[in-house]
């Protein structure tokens, strides 16, 4: 086979959002195998996730279908006090300003779509190459980047030209905040309240906003609410100062939460919000944490992506978006003439763009974490959303 058509073998460690996106990008030319420690249902749950233009542009290139995910357009931001009184409202023209919209969807629906894009028949997607292969119940317990070798949980050793590690967050730094996440259906709301709350009805018939209900009493309590599945569901992310550290909420973003504790913490919020928190099917707790920027993401033939490289809190909604950006950077491995010996230097080029970019977004997120107004949260939107992929980033890097 000619060098320019050389098919590389790629191992992706973990079937999270960044890992599946990387598998989708690379499957068009290379042989991709994803090893996942969990079951096929790993990381399921009814909570929401938002993607902003920096990720949406890449997702569109991958063939992402928002109808399959019931995605809801985000058309602006609205800040309210805990009683539902309007404090701040702004339309935000994402499409006009950044060339792509912002959308929210159920995390499980989003992951299912990425799984489809990674594994569906190539003909269905209108692309070349072969679908990625996913092996469940057998994750990686050791990665040797220099040797290009992964030791799996069952003791098997597998080799590849490229190893992409997207799981296991190193040395997390706690933010002092915890997030309770629930999703509530319109049917549950009507059954519990007799009707949809006004703020929900407005989302169905008017401009669709990310709504932030703030306690405004120094307690750091906020509720972030936005639509899912064509607004037939609402995501409710309830953020508060961590009361007692628990191993389950430190080690997992979908640990079971104590519903009564949440009701106690947010008891003085708008009655409709408290009622919906009480009827949600699942209550998931997540102690918000990030990691300090790493010295390096690469070693030989291996590179970190996603939370393994740059875990950040959801307070700017950019964690998953940064992982999608990481995945897109592997387009450098799709260029003609790439051979096995080029891999370490190409991974270093990817790191030269992605590491400072992710660090900038992490710093933006940290700046907007506690005790600030809704307006201040949105001022960093330009830097977060203006990323146009690895090729343009390298061109900009060279120009400077």
Short mmCIF file of N, CA, C and O in Angstrom, two decimals, residues 240-244 246 257-267 277 285:
data_model
loop_
_atom_site.label_atom_id
_atom_site.label_comp_id
_atom_site.label_asym_id
_atom_site.label_seq_id
_atom_site.Cartn_x
_atom_site.Cartn_y
_atom_site.Cartn_z
N UNK A 240 -24.73 24.22 44.33
CA UNK A 240 -24.69 24.75 45.69
C UNK A 240 -23.32 24.45 46.30
O UNK A 240 -22.56 23.61 45.79
N UNK A 241 -23.01 25.14 47.39
CA UNK A 241 -21.74 24.90 48.08
C UNK A 241 -21.74 23.49 48.66
O UNK A 241 -22.71 23.07 49.32
N UNK A 242 -20.65 22.76 48.42
CA UNK A 242 -20.55 21.38 48.90
C UNK A 242 -20.69 21.35 50.41
O UNK A 242 -20.01 22.09 51.14
N UNK A 243 -21.58 20.49 50.89
CA UNK A 243 -21.81 20.40 52.34
C UNK A 243 -20.90 19.36 52.98
O UNK A 243 -20.29 19.59 54.01
N UNK A 244 -20.85 18.21 52.36
CA UNK A 244 -20.02 17.12 52.90
C UNK A 244 -19.47 16.34 51.72
O UNK A 244 -20.22 15.87 50.87
N UNK A 246 -18.27 13.46 49.52
CA UNK A 246 -18.60 12.03 49.46
C UNK A 246 -17.79 11.41 48.34
O UNK A 246 -17.69 11.96 47.26
N UNK A 257 -28.09 10.83 44.09
CA UNK A 257 -28.20 11.93 45.04
C UNK A 257 -29.34 11.73 46.03
O UNK A 257 -30.22 10.88 45.84
N UNK A 258 -29.32 12.51 47.09
CA UNK A 258 -30.34 12.48 48.13
C UNK A 258 -31.40 13.53 47.79
O UNK A 258 -31.17 14.74 47.92
N UNK A 259 -32.56 13.08 47.33
CA UNK A 259 -33.61 14.01 46.89
C UNK A 259 -34.03 14.95 48.02
O UNK A 259 -34.20 16.16 47.79
N UNK A 260 -34.21 14.43 49.21
CA UNK A 260 -34.67 15.27 50.32
C UNK A 260 -33.66 16.35 50.65
O UNK A 260 -34.01 17.49 50.96
N UNK A 261 -32.37 16.00 50.55
CA UNK A 261 -31.33 17.00 50.79
C UNK A 261 -31.44 18.14 49.79
O UNK A 261 -31.31 19.32 50.13
N UNK A 262 -31.70 17.79 48.51
CA UNK A 262 -31.84 18.82 47.49
C UNK A 262 -33.07 19.70 47.76
O UNK A 262 -33.02 20.92 47.60
N UNK A 263 -34.14 19.08 48.16
CA UNK A 263 -35.36 19.83 48.46
C UNK A 263 -35.13 20.78 49.64
O UNK A 263 -35.64 21.90 49.65
N UNK A 264 -34.34 20.33 50.60
CA UNK A 264 -34.03 21.19 51.75
C UNK A 264 -33.17 22.38 51.33
O UNK A 264 -33.40 23.52 51.75
N UNK A 265 -32.17 22.11 50.48
CA UNK A 265 -31.24 23.17 50.07
C UNK A 265 -31.94 24.24 49.24
O UNK A 265 -31.69 25.43 49.39
N UNK A 266 -32.89 23.82 48.39
CA UNK A 266 -33.54 24.77 47.48
C UNK A 266 -34.99 25.04 47.87
O UNK A 266 -35.80 25.45 47.04
N UNK A 267 -35.32 24.87 49.16
CA UNK A 267 -36.70 24.96 49.63
C UNK A 267 -37.35 26.32 49.36
O UNK A 267 -38.57 26.42 49.20
N UNK A 277 -38.29 19.36 41.11
CA UNK A 277 -37.14 18.65 41.68
C UNK A 277 -37.62 17.44 42.48
O UNK A 277 -36.98 16.37 42.47
N UNK A 285 -25.85 13.39 41.53
CA UNK A 285 -24.97 14.36 42.18
C UNK A 285 -23.58 14.29 41.59
O UNK A 285 -23.08 13.21 41.25
#
